[in-house]
């Protein structure tokens, strides 16, 4: 019958030793398995630490998670927008010509940062709304205060990181200019210029 024939086939299969099984394991397989275990442990530790009994531990854990997510979002946005800028520019531009749009790009992000922070802090709002929010915050209205603080922190951190990344990109392009590329000392002269700009 079919069942007896399948049993005979299984019994006739050659026994595979442990050495032969482990010989087929590639270093990449071990790396993938280690990464999977590490990511699982990381996620479990996040759940563990964000539910810690001490409120201070929970607060600092959430602050670290928020900062990490903000950096990753800023890097993702920066790479996407810089890719669009590079695609819009001609690839054959000289370093001096390429520097101009990168500096304008950096300056626009710094201006955007200031405008958004002013908007989140009700600087563009009518005087009546400003006074109303200020009265609520001074009176201890926690929801109004938290809304202002969260908006300022969220927009401020994300846009500040974007502005910083674009500044790094722009001033690294400046180091490719002929005068700055002469020597390491000439390239280091970009650092005080970047400090004065930022």
PDB file of C-alpha atoms in Angstrom:
ATOM      1  CA  UNK A   1       0.000   0.000   0.000  1.00  0.00           C
ATOM      2  CA  UNK A   2       0.957   3.673  -0.168  1.00  0.00           C
ATOM      3  CA  UNK A   3       1.531   3.975   3.589  1.00  0.00           C
ATOM      4  CA  UNK A   4       3.980   1.085   3.696  1.00  0.00           C
ATOM      5  CA  UNK A   5       5.860   2.400   0.662  1.00  0.00           C
ATOM      6  CA  UNK A   6       6.195   5.876   2.234  1.00  0.00           C
ATOM      7  CA  UNK A   7       7.511   4.277   5.432  1.00  0.00           C
ATOM      8  CA  UNK A   8      10.070   2.320   3.426  1.00  0.00           C
ATOM      9  CA  UNK A   9      11.137   5.532   1.656  1.00  0.00           C
ATOM     10  CA  UNK A  10      11.574   7.355   4.972  1.00  0.00           C
ATOM     11  CA  UNK A  11      13.591   4.470   6.393  1.00  0.00           C
ATOM     12  CA  UNK A  12      15.752   4.329   3.289  1.00  0.00           C
ATOM     13  CA  UNK A  13      16.687   8.029   3.543  1.00  0.00           C
ATOM     14  CA  UNK A  14      20.305   8.482   4.617  1.00  0.00           C
ATOM     15  CA  UNK A  15      20.802   9.744   8.150  1.00  0.00           C
ATOM     16  CA  UNK A  16      22.096  13.328   8.197  1.00  0.00           C
ATOM     17  CA  UNK A  17      24.652  13.955  10.887  1.00  0.00           C
ATOM     18  CA  UNK A  18      24.840  17.121  13.015  1.00  0.00           C
ATOM     19  CA  UNK A  19      28.087  18.107  11.334  1.00  0.00           C
ATOM     20  CA  UNK A  20      26.482  17.974   7.902  1.00  0.00           C
ATOM     21  CA  UNK A  21      23.517  20.093   9.048  1.00  0.00           C
ATOM     22  CA  UNK A  22      25.681  22.761  10.639  1.00  0.00           C
ATOM     23  CA  UNK A  23      27.987  22.828   7.625  1.00  0.00           C
ATOM     24  CA  UNK A  24      25.102  24.166   5.559  1.00  0.00           C
ATOM     25  CA  UNK A  25      24.609  27.163   7.892  1.00  0.00           C
ATOM     26  CA  UNK A  26      26.034  30.320   6.363  1.00  0.00           C
ATOM     27  CA  UNK A  27      27.389  33.292   8.358  1.00  0.00           C
ATOM     28  CA  UNK A  28      24.555  35.402   6.957  1.00  0.00           C
ATOM     29  CA  UNK A  29      22.029  32.994   8.501  1.00  0.00           C
ATOM     30  CA  UNK A  30      23.623  33.461  11.906  1.00  0.00           C
ATOM     31  CA  UNK A  31      23.611  37.230  11.452  1.00  0.00           C
ATOM     32  CA  UNK A  32      19.920  37.301  10.511  1.00  0.00           C
ATOM     33  CA  UNK A  33      19.020  35.071  13.460  1.00  0.00           C
ATOM     34  CA  UNK A  34      21.023  37.265  15.866  1.00  0.00           C
ATOM     35  CA  UNK A  35      19.378  40.428  14.497  1.00  0.00           C
ATOM     36  CA  UNK A  36      15.928  38.880  14.921  1.00  0.00           C
ATOM     37  CA  UNK A  37      16.652  37.888  18.519  1.00  0.00           C
ATOM     38  CA  UNK A  38      18.151  41.306  19.297  1.00  0.00           C
ATOM     39  CA  UNK A  39      15.176  43.173  17.834  1.00  0.00           C
ATOM     40  CA  UNK A  40      12.748  40.947  19.758  1.00  0.00           C
ATOM     41  CA  UNK A  41      14.643  41.566  22.998  1.00  0.00           C
ATOM     42  CA  UNK A  42      14.707  45.297  22.263  1.00  0.00           C
ATOM     43  CA  UNK A  43      10.946  45.468  21.731  1.00  0.00           C
ATOM     44  CA  UNK A  44      10.287  43.462  24.884  1.00  0.00           C
ATOM     45  CA  UNK A  45      12.573  45.745  26.895  1.00  0.00           C
ATOM     46  CA  UNK A  46      10.714  48.802  25.555  1.00  0.00           C
ATOM     47  CA  UNK A  47       7.395  47.425  26.776  1.00  0.00           C
ATOM     48  CA  UNK A  48       9.023  46.546  30.078  1.00  0.00           C
ATOM     49  CA  UNK A  49      10.629  49.923  30.715  1.00  0.00           C
ATOM     50  CA  UNK A  50       7.650  52.015  29.567  1.00  0.00           C
ATOM     51  CA  UNK A  51       5.494  50.182  32.140  1.00  0.00           C
ATOM     52  CA  UNK A  52       7.996  50.566  34.970  1.00  0.00           C
ATOM     53  CA  UNK A  53       6.413  51.373  38.367  1.00  0.00           C
ATOM     54  CA  UNK A  54       8.560  54.498  38.867  1.00  0.00           C
ATOM     55  CA  UNK A  55       7.064  57.462  36.922  1.00  0.00           C
ATOM     56  CA  UNK A  56      10.505  59.063  36.456  1.00  0.00           C
ATOM     57  CA  UNK A  57      11.800  55.960  34.674  1.00  0.00           C
ATOM     58  CA  UNK A  58       8.740  55.953  32.418  1.00  0.00           C
ATOM     59  CA  UNK A  59       9.160  59.657  31.634  1.00  0.00           C
ATOM     60  CA  UNK A  60      12.841  59.334  30.700  1.00  0.00           C
ATOM     61  CA  UNK A  61      12.113  56.203  28.666  1.00  0.00           C
ATOM     62  CA  UNK A  62       9.483  58.061  26.659  1.00  0.00           C
ATOM     63  CA  UNK A  63      11.847  61.004  26.190  1.00  0.00           C
ATOM     64  CA  UNK A  64      14.547  58.719  24.769  1.00  0.00           C
ATOM     65  CA  UNK A  65      12.037  56.978  22.493  1.00  0.00           C
ATOM     66  CA  UNK A  66      10.707  60.334  21.274  1.00  0.00           C
ATOM     67  CA  UNK A  67      14.201  61.652  20.571  1.00  0.00           C
ATOM     68  CA  UNK A  68      15.154  58.513  18.675  1.00  0.00           C
ATOM     69  CA  UNK A  69      12.007  58.566  16.555  1.00  0.00           C
ATOM     70  CA  UNK A  70      12.488  62.272  15.875  1.00  0.00           C
ATOM     71  CA  UNK A  71      16.041  61.705  14.627  1.00  0.00           C
ATOM     72  CA  UNK A  72      14.956  58.864  12.347  1.00  0.00           C
ATOM     73  CA  UNK A  73      12.060  60.920  10.950  1.00  0.00           C
ATOM     74  CA  UNK A  74      14.389  63.882  10.381  1.00  0.00           C
ATOM     75  CA  UNK A  75      16.922  61.668   8.571  1.00  0.00           C
ATOM     76  CA  UNK A  76      14.172  60.178   6.408  1.00  0.00           C
ATOM     77  CA  UNK A  77      12.774  63.604   5.501  1.00  0.00           C
ATOM     78  CA  UNK A  78      16.236  65.013   4.891  1.00  0.00           C
ATOM     79  CA  UNK A  79      17.239  62.179   2.562  1.00  0.00           C
ATOM     80  CA  UNK A  80      13.963  62.405   0.649  1.00  0.00           C
ATOM     81  CA  UNK A  81      14.029  66.178   0.229  1.00  0.00           C
ATOM     82  CA  UNK A  82      17.744  66.282  -0.556  1.00  0.00           C
ATOM     83  CA  UNK A  83      17.185  63.595  -3.182  1.00  0.00           C
ATOM     84  CA  UNK A  84      14.553  65.808  -4.780  1.00  0.00           C
ATOM     85  CA  UNK A  85      16.934  68.772  -4.675  1.00  0.00           C
ATOM     86  CA  UNK A  86      19.725  66.735  -6.260  1.00  0.00           C
ATOM     87  CA  UNK A  87      17.363  65.474  -8.958  1.00  0.00           C
ATOM     88  CA  UNK A  88      16.267  69.045  -9.741  1.00  0.00           C
ATOM     89  CA  UNK A  89      19.857  70.253 -10.076  1.00  0.00           C
ATOM     90  CA  UNK A  90      22.074  69.426 -13.014  1.00  0.00           C
ATOM     91  CA  UNK A  91      24.614  66.767 -12.081  1.00  0.00           C
ATOM     92  CA  UNK A  92      27.376  68.567 -13.999  1.00  0.00           C
ATOM     93  CA  UNK A  93      27.338  71.717 -11.854  1.00  0.00           C
ATOM     94  CA  UNK A  94      30.590  73.055 -10.507  1.00  0.00           C
ATOM     95  CA  UNK A  95      31.105  72.996  -6.714  1.00  0.00           C
ATOM     96  CA  UNK A  96      30.649  76.775  -6.530  1.00  0.00           C
ATOM     97  CA  UNK A  97      27.390  76.675  -8.480  1.00  0.00           C
ATOM     98  CA  UNK A  98      26.128  73.709  -6.480  1.00  0.00           C
ATOM     99  CA  UNK A  99      26.827  75.506  -3.205  1.00  0.00           C
ATOM    100  CA  UNK A 100      24.312  78.295  -3.885  1.00  0.00           C
ATOM    101  CA  UNK A 101      21.125  76.187  -3.887  1.00  0.00           C
ATOM    102  CA  UNK A 102      22.377  74.180  -0.901  1.00  0.00           C
ATOM    103  CA  UNK A 103      22.938  77.354   1.137  1.00  0.00           C
ATOM    104  CA  UNK A 104      19.515  78.689   0.104  1.00  0.00           C
ATOM    105  CA  UNK A 105      18.036  75.310   1.098  1.00  0.00           C
ATOM    106  CA  UNK A 106      19.715  75.546   4.533  1.00  0.00           C
ATOM    107  CA  UNK A 107      18.608  79.145   5.051  1.00  0.00           C
ATOM    108  CA  UNK A 108      15.019  78.246   4.120  1.00  0.00           C
ATOM    109  CA  UNK A 109      14.946  75.511   6.768  1.00  0.00           C
ATOM    110  CA  UNK A 110      16.256  77.912   9.413  1.00  0.00           C
ATOM    111  CA  UNK A 111      13.579  80.436   8.462  1.00  0.00           C
ATOM    112  CA  UNK A 112      10.941  77.691   8.533  1.00  0.00           C
ATOM    113  CA  UNK A 113      12.098  76.708  12.012  1.00  0.00           C
ATOM    114  CA  UNK A 114      11.703  80.248  13.324  1.00  0.00           C
ATOM    115  CA  UNK A 115       8.323  80.783  11.643  1.00  0.00           C
ATOM    116  CA  UNK A 116       6.870  77.502  12.928  1.00  0.00           C
ATOM    117  CA  UNK A 117       8.132  78.135  16.466  1.00  0.00           C
ATOM    118  CA  UNK A 118       6.627  81.624  16.395  1.00  0.00           C
ATOM    119  CA  UNK A 119       3.331  80.177  15.175  1.00  0.00           C
ATOM    120  CA  UNK A 120       3.310  77.440  17.855  1.00  0.00           C
ATOM    121  CA  UNK A 121       3.941  80.042  20.541  1.00  0.00           C
ATOM    122  CA  UNK A 122       0.994  82.160  19.313  1.00  0.00           C
ATOM    123  CA  UNK A 123       3.174  85.043  18.078  1.00  0.00           C
ATOM    124  CA  UNK A 124       1.022  85.384  14.945  1.00  0.00           C
ATOM    125  CA  UNK A 125      -2.254  85.027  16.818  1.00  0.00           C
ATOM    126  CA  UNK A 126      -4.516  88.014  17.568  1.00  0.00           C
ATOM    127  CA  UNK A 127      -3.859  89.811  20.835  1.00  0.00           C
ATOM    128  CA  UNK A 128      -7.104  88.546  22.331  1.00  0.00           C
ATOM    129  CA  UNK A 129      -6.132  84.914  21.708  1.00  0.00           C
ATOM    130  CA  UNK A 130      -2.620  85.520  23.067  1.00  0.00           C
ATOM    131  CA  UNK A 131      -4.007  87.005  26.251  1.00  0.00           C
ATOM    132  CA  UNK A 132      -6.499  84.175  26.614  1.00  0.00           C
ATOM    133  CA  UNK A 133      -3.806  81.502  26.309  1.00  0.00           C
ATOM    134  CA  UNK A 134      -1.452  83.407  28.637  1.00  0.00           C
ATOM    135  CA  UNK A 135      -4.226  83.759  31.225  1.00  0.00           C
ATOM    136  CA  UNK A 136      -5.000  80.047  31.083  1.00  0.00           C
ATOM    137  CA  UNK A 137      -1.335  79.078  31.440  1.00  0.00           C
ATOM    138  CA  UNK A 138      -0.788  81.485  34.326  1.00  0.00           C
ATOM    139  CA  UNK A 139      -3.927  80.194  36.011  1.00  0.00           C
ATOM    140  CA  UNK A 140      -2.498  76.694  35.956  1.00  0.00           C
ATOM    141  CA  UNK A 141      -4.650  75.277  33.173  1.00  0.00           C
ATOM    142  CA  UNK A 142      -2.555  72.186  32.466  1.00  0.00           C
ATOM    143  CA  UNK A 143      -4.113  71.300  29.124  1.00  0.00           C
ATOM    144  CA  UNK A 144      -3.349  74.701  27.573  1.00  0.00           C
ATOM    145  CA  UNK A 145       0.206  74.661  28.847  1.00  0.00           C
ATOM    146  CA  UNK A 146       0.811  71.096  27.689  1.00  0.00           C
ATOM    147  CA  UNK A 147      -0.536  71.876  24.221  1.00  0.00           C
ATOM    148  CA  UNK A 148       1.855  74.816  23.784  1.00  0.00           C
ATOM    149  CA  UNK A 149       4.843  72.894  25.166  1.00  0.00           C
ATOM    150  CA  UNK A 150       4.193  69.757  23.094  1.00  0.00           C
ATOM    151  CA  UNK A 151       3.739  71.760  19.873  1.00  0.00           C
ATOM    152  CA  UNK A 152       6.924  73.739  20.504  1.00  0.00           C
ATOM    153  CA  UNK A 153       8.973  70.663  21.346  1.00  0.00           C
ATOM    154  CA  UNK A 154       7.675  68.595  18.450  1.00  0.00           C
ATOM    155  CA  UNK A 155       8.136  71.236  15.771  1.00  0.00           C
ATOM    156  CA  UNK A 156      11.307  72.622  17.323  1.00  0.00           C
ATOM    157  CA  UNK A 157      13.194  69.340  17.617  1.00  0.00           C
ATOM    158  CA  UNK A 158      12.193  67.995  14.188  1.00  0.00           C
ATOM    159  CA  UNK A 159      12.854  71.223  12.275  1.00  0.00           C
ATOM    160  CA  UNK A 160      16.069  71.922  14.197  1.00  0.00           C
ATOM    161  CA  UNK A 161      17.411  68.515  13.206  1.00  0.00           C
ATOM    162  CA  UNK A 162      16.401  69.093   9.582  1.00  0.00           C
ATOM    163  CA  UNK A 163      18.075  72.501   9.612  1.00  0.00           C
ATOM    164  CA  UNK A 164      21.191  70.971  11.134  1.00  0.00           C
ATOM    165  CA  UNK A 165      21.364  68.204   8.541  1.00  0.00           C
ATOM    166  CA  UNK A 166      20.963  70.671   5.676  1.00  0.00           C
ATOM    167  CA  UNK A 167      23.670  72.872   7.206  1.00  0.00           C
ATOM    168  CA  UNK A 168      26.045  69.894   7.366  1.00  0.00           C
ATOM    169  CA  UNK A 169      25.265  69.140   3.736  1.00  0.00           C
ATOM    170  CA  UNK A 170      25.775  72.729   2.618  1.00  0.00           C
ATOM    171  CA  UNK A 171      29.037  73.334   4.466  1.00  0.00           C
ATOM    172  CA  UNK A 172      30.448  69.978   3.370  1.00  0.00           C
ATOM    173  CA  UNK A 173      29.762  71.185  -0.185  1.00  0.00           C
ATOM    174  CA  UNK A 174      31.639  74.383   0.690  1.00  0.00           C
ATOM    175  CA  UNK A 175      34.660  72.281   1.622  1.00  0.00           C
ATOM    176  CA  UNK A 176      34.747  71.014  -1.979  1.00  0.00           C
ATOM    177  CA  UNK A 177      35.547  74.503  -3.271  1.00  0.00           C
ATOM    178  CA  UNK A 178      39.043  74.940  -4.665  1.00  0.00           C
ATOM    179  CA  UNK A 179      40.367  77.177  -1.871  1.00  0.00           C
ATOM    180  CA  UNK A 180      39.005  75.023   0.971  1.00  0.00           C
ATOM    181  CA  UNK A 181      40.148  71.786  -0.719  1.00  0.00           C
ATOM    182  CA  UNK A 182      43.819  72.834  -0.747  1.00  0.00           C
ATOM    183  CA  UNK A 183      44.668  71.333   2.648  1.00  0.00           C
ATOM    184  CA  UNK A 184      43.065  70.102   5.875  1.00  0.00           C
ATOM    185  CA  UNK A 185      43.720  73.500   7.477  1.00  0.00           C
ATOM    186  CA  UNK A 186      41.839  75.254   4.692  1.00  0.00           C
ATOM    187  CA  UNK A 187      38.964  72.757   5.029  1.00  0.00           C
ATOM    188  CA  UNK A 188      38.863  73.385   8.794  1.00  0.00           C
ATOM    189  CA  UNK A 189      38.208  77.079   8.094  1.00  0.00           C
ATOM    190  CA  UNK A 190      34.645  76.099   7.191  1.00  0.00           C
ATOM    191  CA  UNK A 191      33.937  75.230  10.834  1.00  0.00           C
ATOM    192  CA  UNK A 192      33.953  78.836  12.187  1.00  0.00           C
ATOM    193  CA  UNK A 193      31.941  79.951   9.147  1.00  0.00           C
ATOM    194  CA  UNK A 194      29.345  77.304   9.931  1.00  0.00           C
ATOM    195  CA  UNK A 195      29.325  78.378  13.570  1.00  0.00           C
ATOM    196  CA  UNK A 196      28.781  81.992  12.608  1.00  0.00           C
ATOM    197  CA  UNK A 197      25.944  81.022  10.243  1.00  0.00           C
ATOM    198  CA  UNK A 198      24.179  78.770  12.699  1.00  0.00           C
TER     199      UNK A 198
END
